PDB file of C-alpha atoms in Angstrom:
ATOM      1  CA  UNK A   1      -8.253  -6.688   5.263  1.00 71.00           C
ATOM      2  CA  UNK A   2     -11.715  -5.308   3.234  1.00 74.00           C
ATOM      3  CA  UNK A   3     -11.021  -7.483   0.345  1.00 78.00           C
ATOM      4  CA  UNK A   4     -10.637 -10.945   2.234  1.00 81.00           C
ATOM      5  CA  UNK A   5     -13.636 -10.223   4.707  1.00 80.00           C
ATOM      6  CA  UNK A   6     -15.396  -9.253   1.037  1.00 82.00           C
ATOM      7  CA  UNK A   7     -14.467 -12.787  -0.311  1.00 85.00           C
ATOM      8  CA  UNK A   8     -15.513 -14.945   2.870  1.00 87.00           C
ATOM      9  CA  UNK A   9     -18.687 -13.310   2.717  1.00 87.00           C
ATOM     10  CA  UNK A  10     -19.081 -13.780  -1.018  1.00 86.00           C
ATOM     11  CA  UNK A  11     -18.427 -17.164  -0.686  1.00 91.00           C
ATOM     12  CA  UNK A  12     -20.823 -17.592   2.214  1.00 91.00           C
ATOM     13  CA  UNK A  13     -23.693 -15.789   0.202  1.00 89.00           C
ATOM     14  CA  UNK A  14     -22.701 -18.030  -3.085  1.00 92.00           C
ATOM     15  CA  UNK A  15     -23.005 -20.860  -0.674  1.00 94.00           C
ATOM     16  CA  UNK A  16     -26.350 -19.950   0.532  1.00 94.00           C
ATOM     17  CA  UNK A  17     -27.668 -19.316  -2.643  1.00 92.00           C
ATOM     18  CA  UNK A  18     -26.709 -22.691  -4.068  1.00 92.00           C
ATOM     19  CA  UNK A  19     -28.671 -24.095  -1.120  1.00 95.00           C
ATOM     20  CA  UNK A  20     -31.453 -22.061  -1.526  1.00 94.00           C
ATOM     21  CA  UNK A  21     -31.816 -22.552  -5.339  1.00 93.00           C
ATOM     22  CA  UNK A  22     -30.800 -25.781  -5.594  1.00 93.00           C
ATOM     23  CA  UNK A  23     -27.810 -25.836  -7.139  1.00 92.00           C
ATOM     24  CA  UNK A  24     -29.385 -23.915 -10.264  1.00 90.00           C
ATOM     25  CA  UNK A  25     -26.398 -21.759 -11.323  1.00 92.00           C
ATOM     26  CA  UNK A  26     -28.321 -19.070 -13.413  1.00 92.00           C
ATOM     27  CA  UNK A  27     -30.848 -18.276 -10.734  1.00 92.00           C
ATOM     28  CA  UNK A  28     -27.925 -18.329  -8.729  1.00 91.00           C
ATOM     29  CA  UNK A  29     -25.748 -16.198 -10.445  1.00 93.00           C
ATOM     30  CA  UNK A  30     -28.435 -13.593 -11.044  1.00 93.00           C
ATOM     31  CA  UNK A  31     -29.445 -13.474  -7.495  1.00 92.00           C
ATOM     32  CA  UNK A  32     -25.501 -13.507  -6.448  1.00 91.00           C
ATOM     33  CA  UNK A  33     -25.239 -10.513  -8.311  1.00 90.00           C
ATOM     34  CA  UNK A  34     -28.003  -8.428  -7.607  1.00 90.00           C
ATOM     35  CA  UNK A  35     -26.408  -9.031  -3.564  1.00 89.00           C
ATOM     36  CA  UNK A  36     -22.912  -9.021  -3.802  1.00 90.00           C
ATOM     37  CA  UNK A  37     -22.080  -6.506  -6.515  1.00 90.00           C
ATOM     38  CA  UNK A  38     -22.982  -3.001  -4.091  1.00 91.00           C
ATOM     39  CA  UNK A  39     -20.204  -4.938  -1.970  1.00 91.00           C
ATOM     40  CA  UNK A  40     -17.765  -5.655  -4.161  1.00 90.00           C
ATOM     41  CA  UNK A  41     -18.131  -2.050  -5.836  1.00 92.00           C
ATOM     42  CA  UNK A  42     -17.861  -0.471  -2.409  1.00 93.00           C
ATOM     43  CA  UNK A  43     -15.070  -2.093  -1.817  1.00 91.00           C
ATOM     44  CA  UNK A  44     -13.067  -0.489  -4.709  1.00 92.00           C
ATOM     45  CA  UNK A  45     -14.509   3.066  -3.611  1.00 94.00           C
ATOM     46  CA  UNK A  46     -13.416   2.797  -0.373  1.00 95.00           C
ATOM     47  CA  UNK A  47      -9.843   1.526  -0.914  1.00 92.00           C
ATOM     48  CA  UNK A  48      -9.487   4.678  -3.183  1.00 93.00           C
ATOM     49  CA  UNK A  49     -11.431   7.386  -0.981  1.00 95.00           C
ATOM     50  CA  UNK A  50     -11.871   6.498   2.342  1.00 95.00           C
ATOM     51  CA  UNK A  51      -8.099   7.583   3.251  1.00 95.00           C
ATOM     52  CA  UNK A  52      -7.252  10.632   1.240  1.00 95.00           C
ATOM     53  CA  UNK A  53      -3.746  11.401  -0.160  1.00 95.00           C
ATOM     54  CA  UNK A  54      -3.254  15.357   0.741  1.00 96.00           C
ATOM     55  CA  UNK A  55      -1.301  14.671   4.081  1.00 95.00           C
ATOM     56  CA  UNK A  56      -3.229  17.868   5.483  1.00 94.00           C
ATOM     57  CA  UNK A  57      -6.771  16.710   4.389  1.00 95.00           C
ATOM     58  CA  UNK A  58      -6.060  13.210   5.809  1.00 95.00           C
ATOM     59  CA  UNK A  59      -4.370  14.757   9.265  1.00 95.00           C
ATOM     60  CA  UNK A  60      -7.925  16.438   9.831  1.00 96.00           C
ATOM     61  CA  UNK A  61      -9.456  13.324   8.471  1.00 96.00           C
ATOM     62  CA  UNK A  62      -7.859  11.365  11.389  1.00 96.00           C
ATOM     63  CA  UNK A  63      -9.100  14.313  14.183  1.00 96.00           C
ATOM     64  CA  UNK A  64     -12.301  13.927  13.087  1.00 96.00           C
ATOM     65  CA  UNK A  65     -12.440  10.214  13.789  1.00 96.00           C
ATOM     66  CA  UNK A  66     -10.840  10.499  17.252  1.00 96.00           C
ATOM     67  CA  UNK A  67     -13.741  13.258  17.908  1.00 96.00           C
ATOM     68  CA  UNK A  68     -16.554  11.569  16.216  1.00 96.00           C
ATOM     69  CA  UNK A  69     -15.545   8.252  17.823  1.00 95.00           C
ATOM     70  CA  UNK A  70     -15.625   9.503  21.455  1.00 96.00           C
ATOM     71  CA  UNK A  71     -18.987  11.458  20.485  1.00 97.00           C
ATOM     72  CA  UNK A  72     -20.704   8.071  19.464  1.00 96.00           C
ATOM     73  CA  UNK A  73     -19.055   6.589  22.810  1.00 96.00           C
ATOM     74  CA  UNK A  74     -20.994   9.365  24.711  1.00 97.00           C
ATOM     75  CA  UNK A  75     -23.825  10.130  22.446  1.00 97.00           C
ATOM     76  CA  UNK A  76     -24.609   6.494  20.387  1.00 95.00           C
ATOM     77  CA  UNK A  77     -28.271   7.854  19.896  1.00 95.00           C
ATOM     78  CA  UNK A  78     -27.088  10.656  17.592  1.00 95.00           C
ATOM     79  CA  UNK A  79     -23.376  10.425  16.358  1.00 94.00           C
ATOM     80  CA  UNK A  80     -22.373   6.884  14.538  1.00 93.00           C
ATOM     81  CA  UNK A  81     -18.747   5.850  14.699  1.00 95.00           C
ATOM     82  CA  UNK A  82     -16.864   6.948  12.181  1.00 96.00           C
ATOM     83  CA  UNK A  83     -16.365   4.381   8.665  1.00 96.00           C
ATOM     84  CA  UNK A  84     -13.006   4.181   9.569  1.00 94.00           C
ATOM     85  CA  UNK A  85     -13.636   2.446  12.745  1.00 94.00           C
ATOM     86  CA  UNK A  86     -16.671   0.194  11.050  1.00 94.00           C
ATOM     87  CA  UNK A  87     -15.289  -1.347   8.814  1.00 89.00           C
ATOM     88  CA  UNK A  88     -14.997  -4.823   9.423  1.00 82.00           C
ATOM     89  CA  UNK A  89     -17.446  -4.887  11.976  1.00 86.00           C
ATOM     90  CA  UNK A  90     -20.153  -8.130  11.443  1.00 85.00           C
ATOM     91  CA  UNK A  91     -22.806  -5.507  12.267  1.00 91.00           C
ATOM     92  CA  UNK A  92     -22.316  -3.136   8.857  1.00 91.00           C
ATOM     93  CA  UNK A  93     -21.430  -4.610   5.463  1.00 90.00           C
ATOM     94  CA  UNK A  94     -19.384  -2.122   2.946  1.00 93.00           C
ATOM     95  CA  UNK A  95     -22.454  -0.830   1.429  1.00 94.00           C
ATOM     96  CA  UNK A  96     -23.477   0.234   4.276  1.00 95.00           C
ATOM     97  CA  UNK A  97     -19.840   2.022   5.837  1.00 96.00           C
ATOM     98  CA  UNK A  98     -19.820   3.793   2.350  1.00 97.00           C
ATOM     99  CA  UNK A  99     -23.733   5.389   2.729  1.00 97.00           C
ATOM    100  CA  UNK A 100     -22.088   6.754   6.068  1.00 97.00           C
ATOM    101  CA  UNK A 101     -19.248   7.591   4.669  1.00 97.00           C
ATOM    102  CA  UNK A 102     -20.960   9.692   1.737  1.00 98.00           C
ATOM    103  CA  UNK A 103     -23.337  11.096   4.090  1.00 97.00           C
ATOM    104  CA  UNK A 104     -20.657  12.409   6.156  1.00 97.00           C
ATOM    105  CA  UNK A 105     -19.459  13.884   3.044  1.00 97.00           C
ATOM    106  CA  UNK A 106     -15.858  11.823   2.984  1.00 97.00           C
ATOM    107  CA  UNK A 107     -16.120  10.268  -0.006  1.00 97.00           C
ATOM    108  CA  UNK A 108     -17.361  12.899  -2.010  1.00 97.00           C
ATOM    109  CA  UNK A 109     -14.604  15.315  -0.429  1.00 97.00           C
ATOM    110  CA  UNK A 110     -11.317  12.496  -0.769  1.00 97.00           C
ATOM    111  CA  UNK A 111     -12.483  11.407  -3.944  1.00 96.00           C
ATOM    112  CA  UNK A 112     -12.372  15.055  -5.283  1.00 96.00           C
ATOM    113  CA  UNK A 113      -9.038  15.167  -3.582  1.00 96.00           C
ATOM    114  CA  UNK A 114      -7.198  12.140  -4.920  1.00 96.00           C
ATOM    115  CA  UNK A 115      -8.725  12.454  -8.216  1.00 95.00           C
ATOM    116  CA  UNK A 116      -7.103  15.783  -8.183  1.00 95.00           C
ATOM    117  CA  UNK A 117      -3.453  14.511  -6.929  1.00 94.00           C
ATOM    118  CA  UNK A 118      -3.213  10.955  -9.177  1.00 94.00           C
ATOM    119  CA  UNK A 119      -4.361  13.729 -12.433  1.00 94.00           C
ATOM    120  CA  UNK A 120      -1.746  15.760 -11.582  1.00 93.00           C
ATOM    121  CA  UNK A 121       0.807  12.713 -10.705  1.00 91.00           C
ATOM    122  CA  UNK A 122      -0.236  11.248 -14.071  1.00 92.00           C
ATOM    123  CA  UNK A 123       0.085  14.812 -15.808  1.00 90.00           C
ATOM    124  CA  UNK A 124       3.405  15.409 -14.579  1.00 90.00           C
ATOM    125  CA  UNK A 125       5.129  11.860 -14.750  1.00 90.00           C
ATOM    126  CA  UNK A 126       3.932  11.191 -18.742  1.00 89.00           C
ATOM    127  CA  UNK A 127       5.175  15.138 -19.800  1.00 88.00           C
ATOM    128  CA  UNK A 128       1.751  16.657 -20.354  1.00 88.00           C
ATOM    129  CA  UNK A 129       2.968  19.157 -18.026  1.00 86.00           C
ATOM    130  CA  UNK A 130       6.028  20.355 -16.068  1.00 89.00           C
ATOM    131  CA  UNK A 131       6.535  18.833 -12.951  1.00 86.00           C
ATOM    132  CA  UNK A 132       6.109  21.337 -10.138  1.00 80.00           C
ATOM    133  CA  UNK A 133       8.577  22.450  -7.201  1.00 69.00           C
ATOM    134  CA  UNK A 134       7.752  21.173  -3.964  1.00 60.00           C
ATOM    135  CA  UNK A 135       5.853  22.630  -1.441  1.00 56.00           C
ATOM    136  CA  UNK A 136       6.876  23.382   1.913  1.00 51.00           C
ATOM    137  CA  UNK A 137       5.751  20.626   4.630  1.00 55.00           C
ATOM    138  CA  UNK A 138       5.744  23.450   7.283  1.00 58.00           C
ATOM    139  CA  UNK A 139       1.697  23.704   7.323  1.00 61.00           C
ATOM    140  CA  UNK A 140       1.341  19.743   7.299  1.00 62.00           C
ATOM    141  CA  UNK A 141       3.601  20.276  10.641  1.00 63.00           C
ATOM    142  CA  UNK A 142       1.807  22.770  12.080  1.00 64.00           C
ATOM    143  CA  UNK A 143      -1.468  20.953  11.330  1.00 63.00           C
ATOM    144  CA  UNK A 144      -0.210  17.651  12.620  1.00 65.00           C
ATOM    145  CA  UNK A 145       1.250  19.852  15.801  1.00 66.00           C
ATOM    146  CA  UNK A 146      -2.709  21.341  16.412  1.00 63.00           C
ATOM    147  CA  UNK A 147      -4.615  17.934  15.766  1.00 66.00           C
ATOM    148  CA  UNK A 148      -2.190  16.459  18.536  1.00 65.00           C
ATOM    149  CA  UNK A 149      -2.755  19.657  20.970  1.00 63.00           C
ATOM    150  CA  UNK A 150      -6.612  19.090  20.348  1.00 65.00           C
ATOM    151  CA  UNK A 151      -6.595  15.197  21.058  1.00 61.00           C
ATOM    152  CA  UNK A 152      -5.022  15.979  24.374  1.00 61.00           C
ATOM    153  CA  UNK A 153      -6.804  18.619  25.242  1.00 59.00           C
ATOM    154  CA  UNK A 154      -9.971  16.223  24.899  1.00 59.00           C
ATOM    155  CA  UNK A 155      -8.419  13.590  26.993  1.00 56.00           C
ATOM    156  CA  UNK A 156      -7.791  15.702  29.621  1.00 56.00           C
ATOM    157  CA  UNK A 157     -10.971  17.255  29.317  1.00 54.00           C
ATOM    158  CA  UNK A 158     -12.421  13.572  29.589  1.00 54.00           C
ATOM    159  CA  UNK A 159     -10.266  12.711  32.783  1.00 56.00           C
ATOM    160  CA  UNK A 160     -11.166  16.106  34.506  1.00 49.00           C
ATOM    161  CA  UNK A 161     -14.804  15.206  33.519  1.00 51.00           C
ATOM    162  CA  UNK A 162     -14.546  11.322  34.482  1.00 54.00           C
ATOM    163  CA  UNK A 163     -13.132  12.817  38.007  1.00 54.00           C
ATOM    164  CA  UNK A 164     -15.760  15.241  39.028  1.00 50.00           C
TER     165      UNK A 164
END
């Protein structure tokens, strides 16, 4: 996945670098880093906070790529894909899928998220606090129920649209 595309590419920038300063390992290392760090460090932030762990949060997560991905088929001008569907892509490195993804606001909002859950997981499992009762999955249902009724409704708005 991220990690191994990550690595060929580090190795192919290494690579170039030892070309380009002849072999000189501290010019090279210097340079490698000042490249291949933002990658390596967006990388980690996306693993963590590009998915988010609230079931709900991540349901509407998933709508909004679905929508945003048929917008930037229509629209390419104004709506990019969405970093989910990026990623991986030879055009966009992970720096850049996690500027979209913070300008879209879904790093700052998962990362709030999970920081939130894997506190309280870490809370609750050690004994700094009581673990608490579990909550109903009903709304998760119902959400998951809606985002499913909206995706439809969109492809059958597309088809009606495609066949006038």
């Amino acid at each position: 996945g991220m990690g191994m595309n990550t690595a060929l590419r580090d190795a192919q920038a290494f690579y170039q670098l030892l070309q380009e300063h002849d072999d000189d390992l501290d010019k090279v290392l210097v340079e490698f880093s000042k490249k291949r760090v933002k990658e390596g460090n967006s990388l980690t932030d996306l693993a963590f906070n590009l998915y988010c762990l609230d079931e709900g949060a991540q349901g509407k997560e998933t709508l909004h790529m679905l929508v945003r991905g048929k917008l930037s088929d229509w629209f390419p001008s104004v709506f990019t894909k969405h970093p989910q569907m990026i990623i991986g892509s030879p055009k966009y490195n992970l720096a850049d899928v996690y500027q979209i993804a913070t300008q879209l606001n879904i790093i700052p909002k998962h990362r709030a998220i999970n920081d939130q859950i894997r506190r309280k997981y870490y809370e609750e499992s050690i004994g700094m606090l009581p673990k608490a009762s579990a909550a109903s999955s009903t709304g998760i249902l119902v959400l998951l129920g809606l985002s499913a009724l909206s995706v439809a409704g969109m492809v059958a708005g597309m088809k009606f649209y495609a066949a006038t």
